[in-house]
C-alpha positions as YAML, in Angstrom:
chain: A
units: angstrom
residues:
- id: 1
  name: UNK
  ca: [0.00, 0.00, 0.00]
- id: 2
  name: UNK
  ca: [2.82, 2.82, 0.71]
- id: 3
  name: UNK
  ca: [5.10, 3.90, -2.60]
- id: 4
  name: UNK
  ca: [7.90, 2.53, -3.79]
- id: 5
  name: UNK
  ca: [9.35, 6.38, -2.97]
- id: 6
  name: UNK
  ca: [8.64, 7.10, 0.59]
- id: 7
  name: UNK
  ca: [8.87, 10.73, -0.04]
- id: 8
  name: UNK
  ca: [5.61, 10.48, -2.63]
- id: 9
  name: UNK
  ca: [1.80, 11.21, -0.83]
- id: 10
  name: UNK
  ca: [-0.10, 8.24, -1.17]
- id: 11
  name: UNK
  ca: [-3.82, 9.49, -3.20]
- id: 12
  name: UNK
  ca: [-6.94, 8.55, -1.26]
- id: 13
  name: UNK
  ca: [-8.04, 6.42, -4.79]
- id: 14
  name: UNK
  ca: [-4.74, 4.72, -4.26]
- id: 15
  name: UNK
  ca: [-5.43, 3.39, -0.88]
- id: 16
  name: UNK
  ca: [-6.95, 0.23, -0.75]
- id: 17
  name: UNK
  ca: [-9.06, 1.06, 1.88]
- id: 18
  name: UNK
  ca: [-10.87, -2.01, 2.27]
- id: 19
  name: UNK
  ca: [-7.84, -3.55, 2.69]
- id: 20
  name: UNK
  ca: [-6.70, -1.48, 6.44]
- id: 21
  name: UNK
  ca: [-8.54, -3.29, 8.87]
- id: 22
  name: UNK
  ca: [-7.92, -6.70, 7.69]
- id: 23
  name: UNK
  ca: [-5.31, -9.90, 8.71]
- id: 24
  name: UNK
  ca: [-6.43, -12.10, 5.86]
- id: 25
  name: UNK
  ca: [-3.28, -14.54, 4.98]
- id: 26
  name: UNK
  ca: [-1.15, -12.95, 8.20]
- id: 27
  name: UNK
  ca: [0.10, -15.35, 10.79]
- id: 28
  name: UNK
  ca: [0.96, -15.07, 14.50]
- id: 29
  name: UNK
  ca: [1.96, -16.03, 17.38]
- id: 30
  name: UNK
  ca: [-0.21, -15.58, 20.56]
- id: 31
  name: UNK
  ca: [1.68, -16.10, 23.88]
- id: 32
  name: UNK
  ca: [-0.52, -16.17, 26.59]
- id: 33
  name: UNK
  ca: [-3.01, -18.24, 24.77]
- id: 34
  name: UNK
  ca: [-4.86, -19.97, 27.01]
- id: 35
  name: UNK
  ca: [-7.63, -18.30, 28.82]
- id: 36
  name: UNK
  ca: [-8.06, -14.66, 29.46]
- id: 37
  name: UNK
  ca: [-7.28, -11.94, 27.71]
- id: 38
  name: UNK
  ca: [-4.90, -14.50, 25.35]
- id: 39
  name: UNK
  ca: [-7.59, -16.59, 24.32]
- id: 40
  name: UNK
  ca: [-9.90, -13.82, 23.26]
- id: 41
  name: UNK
  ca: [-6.50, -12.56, 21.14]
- id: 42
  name: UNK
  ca: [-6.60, -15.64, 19.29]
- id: 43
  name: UNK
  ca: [-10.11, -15.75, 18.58]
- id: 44
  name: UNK
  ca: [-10.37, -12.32, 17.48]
- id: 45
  name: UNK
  ca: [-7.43, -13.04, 15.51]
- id: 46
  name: UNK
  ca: [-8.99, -15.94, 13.61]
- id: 47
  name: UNK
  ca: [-12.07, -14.22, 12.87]
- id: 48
  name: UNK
  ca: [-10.27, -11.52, 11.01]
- id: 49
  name: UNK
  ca: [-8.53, -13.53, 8.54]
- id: 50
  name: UNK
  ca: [-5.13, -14.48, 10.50]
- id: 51
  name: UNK
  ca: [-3.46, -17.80, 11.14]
- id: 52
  name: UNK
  ca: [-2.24, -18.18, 15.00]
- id: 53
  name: UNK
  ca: [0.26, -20.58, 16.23]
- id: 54
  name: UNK
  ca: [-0.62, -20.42, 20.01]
- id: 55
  name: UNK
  ca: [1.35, -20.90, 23.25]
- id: 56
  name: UNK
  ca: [0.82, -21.60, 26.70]
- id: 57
  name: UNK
  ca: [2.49, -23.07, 29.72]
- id: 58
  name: UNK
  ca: [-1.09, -24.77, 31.03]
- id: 59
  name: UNK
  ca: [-1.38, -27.59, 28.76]
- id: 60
  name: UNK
  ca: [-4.84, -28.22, 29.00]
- id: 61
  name: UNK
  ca: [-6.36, -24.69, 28.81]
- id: 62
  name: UNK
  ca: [-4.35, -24.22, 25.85]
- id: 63
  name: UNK
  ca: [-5.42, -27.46, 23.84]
- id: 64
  name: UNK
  ca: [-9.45, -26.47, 24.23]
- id: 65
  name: UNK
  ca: [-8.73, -23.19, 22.77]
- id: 66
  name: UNK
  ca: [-6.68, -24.70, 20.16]
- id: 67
  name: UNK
  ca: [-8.62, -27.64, 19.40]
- id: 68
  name: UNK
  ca: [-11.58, -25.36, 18.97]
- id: 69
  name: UNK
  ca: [-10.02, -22.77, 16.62]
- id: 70
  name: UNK
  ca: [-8.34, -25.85, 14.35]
- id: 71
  name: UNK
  ca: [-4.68, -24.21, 15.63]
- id: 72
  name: UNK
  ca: [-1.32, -25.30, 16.02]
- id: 73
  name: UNK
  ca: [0.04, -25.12, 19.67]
- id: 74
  name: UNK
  ca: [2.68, -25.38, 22.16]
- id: 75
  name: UNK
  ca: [2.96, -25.94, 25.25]
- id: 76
  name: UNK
  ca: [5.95, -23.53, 26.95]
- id: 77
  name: UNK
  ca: [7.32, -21.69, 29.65]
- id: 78
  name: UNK
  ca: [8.58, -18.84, 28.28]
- id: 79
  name: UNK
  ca: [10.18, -17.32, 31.51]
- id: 80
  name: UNK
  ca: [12.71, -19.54, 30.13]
- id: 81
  name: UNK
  ca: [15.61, -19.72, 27.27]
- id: 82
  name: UNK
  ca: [14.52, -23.64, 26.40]
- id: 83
  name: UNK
  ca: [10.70, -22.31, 26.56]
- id: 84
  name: UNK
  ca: [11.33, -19.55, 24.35]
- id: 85
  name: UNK
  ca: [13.45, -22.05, 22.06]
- id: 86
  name: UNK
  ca: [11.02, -24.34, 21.61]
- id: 87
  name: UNK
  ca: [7.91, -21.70, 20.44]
- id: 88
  name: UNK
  ca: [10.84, -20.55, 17.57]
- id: 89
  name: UNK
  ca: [11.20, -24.19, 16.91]
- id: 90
  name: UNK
  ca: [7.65, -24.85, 16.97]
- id: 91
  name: UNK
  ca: [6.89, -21.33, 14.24]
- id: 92
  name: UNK
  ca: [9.71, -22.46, 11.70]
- id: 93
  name: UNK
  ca: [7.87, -26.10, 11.61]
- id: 94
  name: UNK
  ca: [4.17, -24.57, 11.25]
- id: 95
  name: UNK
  ca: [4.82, -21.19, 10.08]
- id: 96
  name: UNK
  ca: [5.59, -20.03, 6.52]
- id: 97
  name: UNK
  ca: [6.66, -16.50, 7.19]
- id: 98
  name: UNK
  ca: [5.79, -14.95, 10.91]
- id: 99
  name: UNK
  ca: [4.11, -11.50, 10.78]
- id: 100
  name: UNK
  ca: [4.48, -10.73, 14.32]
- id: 101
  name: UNK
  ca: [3.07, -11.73, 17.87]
- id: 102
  name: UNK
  ca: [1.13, -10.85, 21.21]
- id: 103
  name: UNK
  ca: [2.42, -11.50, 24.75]
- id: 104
  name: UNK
  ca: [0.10, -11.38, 27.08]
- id: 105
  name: UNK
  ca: [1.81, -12.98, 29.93]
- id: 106
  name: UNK
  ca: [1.39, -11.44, 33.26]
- id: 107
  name: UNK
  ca: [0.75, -11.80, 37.08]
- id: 108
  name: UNK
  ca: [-0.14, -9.75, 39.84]
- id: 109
  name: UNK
  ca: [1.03, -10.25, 43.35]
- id: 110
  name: UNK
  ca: [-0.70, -7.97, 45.76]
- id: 111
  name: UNK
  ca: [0.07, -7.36, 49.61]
- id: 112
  name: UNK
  ca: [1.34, -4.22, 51.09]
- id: 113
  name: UNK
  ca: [5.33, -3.82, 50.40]
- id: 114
  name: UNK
  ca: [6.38, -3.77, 53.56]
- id: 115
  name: UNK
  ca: [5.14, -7.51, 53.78]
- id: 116
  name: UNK
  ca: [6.55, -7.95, 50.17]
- id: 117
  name: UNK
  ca: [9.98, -10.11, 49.64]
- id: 118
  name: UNK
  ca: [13.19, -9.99, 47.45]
- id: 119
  name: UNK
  ca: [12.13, -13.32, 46.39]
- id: 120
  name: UNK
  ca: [8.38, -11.93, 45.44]
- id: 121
  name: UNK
  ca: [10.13, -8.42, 43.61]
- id: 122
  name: UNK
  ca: [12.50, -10.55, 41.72]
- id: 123
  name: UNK
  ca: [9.28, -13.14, 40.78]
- id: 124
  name: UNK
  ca: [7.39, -10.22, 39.33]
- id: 125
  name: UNK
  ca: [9.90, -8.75, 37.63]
- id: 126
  name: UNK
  ca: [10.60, -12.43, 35.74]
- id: 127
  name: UNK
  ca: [6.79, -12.91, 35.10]
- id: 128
  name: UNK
  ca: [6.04, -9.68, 33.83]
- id: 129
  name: UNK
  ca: [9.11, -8.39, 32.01]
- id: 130
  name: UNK
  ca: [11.94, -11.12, 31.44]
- id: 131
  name: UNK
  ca: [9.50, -13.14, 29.43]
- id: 132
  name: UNK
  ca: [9.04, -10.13, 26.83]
- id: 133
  name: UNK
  ca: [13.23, -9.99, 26.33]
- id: 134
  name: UNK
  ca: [12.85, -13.82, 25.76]
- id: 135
  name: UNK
  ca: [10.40, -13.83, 23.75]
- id: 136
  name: UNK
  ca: [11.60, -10.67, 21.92]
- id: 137
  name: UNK
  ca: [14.94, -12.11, 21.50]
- id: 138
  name: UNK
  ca: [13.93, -15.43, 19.44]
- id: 139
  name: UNK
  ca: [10.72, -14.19, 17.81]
- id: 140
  name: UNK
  ca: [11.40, -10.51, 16.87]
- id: 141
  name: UNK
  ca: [14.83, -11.50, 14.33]
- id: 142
  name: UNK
  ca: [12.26, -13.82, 12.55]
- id: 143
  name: UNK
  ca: [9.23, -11.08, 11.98]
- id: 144
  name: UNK
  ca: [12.29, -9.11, 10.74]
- id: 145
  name: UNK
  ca: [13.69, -11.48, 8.55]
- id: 146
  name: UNK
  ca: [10.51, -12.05, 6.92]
- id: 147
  name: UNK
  ca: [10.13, -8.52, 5.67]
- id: 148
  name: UNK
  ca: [8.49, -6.53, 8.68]
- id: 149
  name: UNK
  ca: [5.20, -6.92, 10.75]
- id: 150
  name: UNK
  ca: [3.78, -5.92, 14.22]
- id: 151
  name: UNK
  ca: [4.39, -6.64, 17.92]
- id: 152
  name: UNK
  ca: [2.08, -5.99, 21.00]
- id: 153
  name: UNK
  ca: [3.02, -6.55, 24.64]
- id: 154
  name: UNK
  ca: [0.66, -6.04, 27.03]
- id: 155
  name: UNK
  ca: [1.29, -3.86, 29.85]
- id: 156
  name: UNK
  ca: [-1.58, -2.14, 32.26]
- id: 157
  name: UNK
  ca: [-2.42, 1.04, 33.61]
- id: 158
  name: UNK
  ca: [-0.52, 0.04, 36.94]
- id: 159
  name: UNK
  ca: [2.89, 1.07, 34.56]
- id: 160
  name: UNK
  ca: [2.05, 4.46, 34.68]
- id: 161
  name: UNK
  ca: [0.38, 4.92, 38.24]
- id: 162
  name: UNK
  ca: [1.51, 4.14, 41.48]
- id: 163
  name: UNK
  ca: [-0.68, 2.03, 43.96]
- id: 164
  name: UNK
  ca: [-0.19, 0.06, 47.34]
- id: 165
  name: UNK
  ca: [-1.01, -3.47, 47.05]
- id: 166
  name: UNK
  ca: [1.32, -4.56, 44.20]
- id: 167
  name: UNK
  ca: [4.79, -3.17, 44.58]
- id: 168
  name: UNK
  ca: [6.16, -5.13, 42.67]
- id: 169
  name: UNK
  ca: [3.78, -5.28, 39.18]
- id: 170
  name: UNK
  ca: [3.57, -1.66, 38.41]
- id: 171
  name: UNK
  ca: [7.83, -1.43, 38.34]
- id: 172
  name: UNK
  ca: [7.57, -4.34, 36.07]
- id: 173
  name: UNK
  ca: [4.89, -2.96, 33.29]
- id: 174
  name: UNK
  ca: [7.10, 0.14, 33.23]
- id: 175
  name: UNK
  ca: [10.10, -1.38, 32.19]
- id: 176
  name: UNK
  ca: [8.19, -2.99, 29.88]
- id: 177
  name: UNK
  ca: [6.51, -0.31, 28.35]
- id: 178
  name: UNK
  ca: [10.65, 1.36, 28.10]
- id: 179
  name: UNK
  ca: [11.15, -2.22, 26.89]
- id: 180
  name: UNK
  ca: [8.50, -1.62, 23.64]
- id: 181
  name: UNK
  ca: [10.37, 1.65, 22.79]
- id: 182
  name: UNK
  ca: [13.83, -0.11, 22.62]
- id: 183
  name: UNK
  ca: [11.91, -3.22, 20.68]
- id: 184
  name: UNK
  ca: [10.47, -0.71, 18.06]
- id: 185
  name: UNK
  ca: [13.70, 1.74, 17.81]
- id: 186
  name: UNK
  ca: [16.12, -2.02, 17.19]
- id: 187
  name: UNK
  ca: [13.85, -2.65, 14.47]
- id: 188
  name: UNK
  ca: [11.53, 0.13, 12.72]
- id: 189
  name: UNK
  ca: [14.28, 0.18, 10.18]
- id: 190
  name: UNK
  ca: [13.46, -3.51, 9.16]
- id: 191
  name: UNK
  ca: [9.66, -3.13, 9.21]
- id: 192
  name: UNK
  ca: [8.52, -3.99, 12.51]
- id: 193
  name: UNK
  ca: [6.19, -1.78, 15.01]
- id: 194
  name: UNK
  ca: [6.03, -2.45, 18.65]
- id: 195
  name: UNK
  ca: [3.71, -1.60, 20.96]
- id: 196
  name: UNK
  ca: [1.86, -2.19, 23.79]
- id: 197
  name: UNK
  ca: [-1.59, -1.72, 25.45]
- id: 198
  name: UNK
  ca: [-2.56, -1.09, 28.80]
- id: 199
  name: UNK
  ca: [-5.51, -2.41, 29.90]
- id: 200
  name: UNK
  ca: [-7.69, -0.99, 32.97]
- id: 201
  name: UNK
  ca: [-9.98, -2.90, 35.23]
- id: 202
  name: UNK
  ca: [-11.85, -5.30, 33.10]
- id: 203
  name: UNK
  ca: [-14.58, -7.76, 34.00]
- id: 204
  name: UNK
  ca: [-11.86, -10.79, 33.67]
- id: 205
  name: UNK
  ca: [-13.54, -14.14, 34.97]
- id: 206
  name: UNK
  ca: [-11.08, -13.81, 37.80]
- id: 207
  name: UNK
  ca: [-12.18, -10.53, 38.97]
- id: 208
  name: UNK
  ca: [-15.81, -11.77, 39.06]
- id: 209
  name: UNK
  ca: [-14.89, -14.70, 40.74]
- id: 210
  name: UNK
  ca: [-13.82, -12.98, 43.66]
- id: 211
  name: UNK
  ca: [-16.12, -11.67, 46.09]
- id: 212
  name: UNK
  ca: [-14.39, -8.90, 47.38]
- id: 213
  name: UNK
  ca: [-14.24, -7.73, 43.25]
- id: 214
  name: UNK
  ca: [-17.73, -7.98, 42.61]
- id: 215
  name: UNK
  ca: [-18.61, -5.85, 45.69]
- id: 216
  name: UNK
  ca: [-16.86, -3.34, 44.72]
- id: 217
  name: UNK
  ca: [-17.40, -3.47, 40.95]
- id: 218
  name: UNK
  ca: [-20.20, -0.64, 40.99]
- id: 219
  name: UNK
  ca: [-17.93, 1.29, 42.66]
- id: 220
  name: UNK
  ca: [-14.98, 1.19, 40.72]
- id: 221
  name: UNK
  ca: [-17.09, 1.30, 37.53]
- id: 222
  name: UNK
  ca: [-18.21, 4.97, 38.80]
- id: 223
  name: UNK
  ca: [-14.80, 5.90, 38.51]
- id: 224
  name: UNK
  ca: [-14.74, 5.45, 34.54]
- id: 225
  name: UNK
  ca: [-15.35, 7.93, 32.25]
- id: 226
  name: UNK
  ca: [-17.89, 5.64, 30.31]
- id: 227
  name: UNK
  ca: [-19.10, 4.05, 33.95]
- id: 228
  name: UNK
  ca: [-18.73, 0.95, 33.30]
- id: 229
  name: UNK
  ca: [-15.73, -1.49, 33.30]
- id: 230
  name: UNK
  ca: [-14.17, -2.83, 30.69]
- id: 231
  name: UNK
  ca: [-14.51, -6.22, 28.78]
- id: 232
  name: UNK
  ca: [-11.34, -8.80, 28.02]
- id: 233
  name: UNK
  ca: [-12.65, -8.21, 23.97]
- id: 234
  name: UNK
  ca: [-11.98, -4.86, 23.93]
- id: 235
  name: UNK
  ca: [-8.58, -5.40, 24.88]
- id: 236
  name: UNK
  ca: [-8.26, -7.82, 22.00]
- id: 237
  name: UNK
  ca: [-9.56, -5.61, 19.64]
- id: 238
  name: UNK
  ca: [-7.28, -2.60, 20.37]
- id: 239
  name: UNK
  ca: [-4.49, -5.69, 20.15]
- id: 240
  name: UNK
  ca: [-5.82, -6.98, 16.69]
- id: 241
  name: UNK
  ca: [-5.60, -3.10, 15.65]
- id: 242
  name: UNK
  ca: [-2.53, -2.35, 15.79]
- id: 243
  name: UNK
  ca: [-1.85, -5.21, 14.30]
- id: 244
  name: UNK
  ca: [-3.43, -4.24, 11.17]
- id: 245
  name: UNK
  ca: [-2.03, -1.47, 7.86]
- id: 246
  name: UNK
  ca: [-4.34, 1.20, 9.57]
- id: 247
  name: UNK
  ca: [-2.37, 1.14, 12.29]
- id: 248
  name: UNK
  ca: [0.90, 1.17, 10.53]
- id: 249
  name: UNK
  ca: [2.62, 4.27, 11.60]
- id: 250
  name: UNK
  ca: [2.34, 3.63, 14.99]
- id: 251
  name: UNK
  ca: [5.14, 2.20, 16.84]
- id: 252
  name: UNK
  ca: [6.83, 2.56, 20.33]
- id: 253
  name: UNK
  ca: [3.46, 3.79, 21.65]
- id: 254
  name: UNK
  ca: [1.82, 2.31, 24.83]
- id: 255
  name: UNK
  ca: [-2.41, 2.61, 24.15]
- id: 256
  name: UNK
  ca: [-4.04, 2.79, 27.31]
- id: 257
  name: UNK
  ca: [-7.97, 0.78, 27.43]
- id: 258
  name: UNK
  ca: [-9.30, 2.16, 30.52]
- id: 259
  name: UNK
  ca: [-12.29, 3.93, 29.75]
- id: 260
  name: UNK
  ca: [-10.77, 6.94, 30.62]
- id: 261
  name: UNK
  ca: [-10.37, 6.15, 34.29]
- id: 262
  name: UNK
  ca: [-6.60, 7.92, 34.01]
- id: 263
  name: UNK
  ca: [-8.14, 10.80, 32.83]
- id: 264
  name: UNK
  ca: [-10.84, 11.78, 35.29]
- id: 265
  name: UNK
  ca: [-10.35, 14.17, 38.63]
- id: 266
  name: UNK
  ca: [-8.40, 12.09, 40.89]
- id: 267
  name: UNK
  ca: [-8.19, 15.03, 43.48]
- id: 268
  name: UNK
  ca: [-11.92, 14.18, 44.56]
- id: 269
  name: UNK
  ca: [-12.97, 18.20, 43.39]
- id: 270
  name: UNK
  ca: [-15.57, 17.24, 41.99]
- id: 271
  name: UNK
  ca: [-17.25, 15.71, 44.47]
- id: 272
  name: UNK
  ca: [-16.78, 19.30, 46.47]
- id: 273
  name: UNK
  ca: [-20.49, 20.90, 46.53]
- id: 274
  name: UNK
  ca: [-20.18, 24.01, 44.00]
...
């Protein structure tokens, strides 16, 4: 779609507009895969035209969603080098040419930091951000190699704001989000964007599940802009987005879906009478 001369305007007739929103014949990986936020990736994924080659470290969780979608799988811990080995090993015997992936991996631990350990800091910090150099090691070179594509990490709203029951997971999605920016500045010149997303409070099946969540779930709803909270599909979709040509001059960029929950009066002014 974009001119052989990069300095030429592309005309609106030229655009094959149809064309922007679209993964038809595209193929990637999905890390994360197996319930959550991953699995609603890979269905997304699927519906709009894309091949997935999907990865999980809980075996069974992972072969429903695959078996269901007709997929190619593997089962992996990627918090490790032989993990991370075996997904690359696992895309050059299903995959073609790799047009990018989505790591979804992630895991809070919440208690108050002055009951939180070394051991629990340093657990975070592999769950939530050594997995994405892993993963970015063996799987970026390939997207590369094949002539360009897209990346998306997924960080959360904790990376920019600080809180009190999770001292360890907000540190962790900020270095990742630093960690997109050096993915998409090592290769932009070969074709690749990176990004992330980072997702608010959603209605996960976790969250629901537990009862102190769904107590407060009106009330943290009222602090959205749209007063509601958010679904797991809308994550995917902003995921599946920027995966696609119409979002193919972003890069390095961290998209925040949180109904505008960052963006309201945290100050409490407006609940002062006028």
């Amino acid at each position: 779609m974009l001119p052989d001369d990069p300095r030429s305007p592309v005309a609106a007739t030229d655009v094959t507009h149809d064309r922007l929103f679209q993964l038809d014949g595209n193929v990637y990986v999905v890390v994360g895969a197996g319930a959550g936020i991953g699995e609603h990736v890979s269905r997304t994924l699927v519906a709009m035209g894309a091949g997935v080659l999907l990865v999980d470290v809980e075996a069974d969780a992972l072969g429903a969603v695959a078996a269901d979608l007709g997929a190619p799988h593997v089962v992996a811990d990627v918090t490790t080098e032989d993990g991370v080995a075996g997904v690359r090993d696992a895309v050059a015997t299903h995959v073609d040419r790799l047009h990018g992936y989505v790591d979804v991996v992630g895991r809070m631990q919440r208690k108050r930091l002055g009951d939180f350990t070394l051991a629990e800091w340093e657990e975070d910090f592999r769950v939530n951000l050594r997995h994405a150099f892993l993963v970015s090691q063996g799987l970026a070179p390939v997207v590369a190699a094949g002539g360009g594509g897209s990346i998306v990490h997924v960080s959360s709203v904790m990376g920019s704001r600080a809180g009190r029951r999770s001292p360890g997971y907000g540190p962790a999605k900020a270095a990742l989000e630093l960690w997109v920016k050096q993915l998409a500045a090592e290769y932009g010149p070969s074709g690749v964007r990176v990004n992330a997303v980072a997702p608010g409070l959603f209605l996960s099946p976790r969250f629901v599940a537990n009862e102190a969540g769904a107590r407060s779930a009106d009330a943290l709803a009222s602090r959205t802009m749209l007063g509601r909270l958010g679904q797991p599909f809308e994550v995917a979709a902003t995921i599946a987005f920027l995966l696609t040509p119409a979002a193919g001059y972003i890069t390095g960029a961290t998209i925040p879906v949180e109904g505008g929950s960052l963006s309201v009066d945290a100050t409490g002014l407006d609940d002062v009478p006028l």
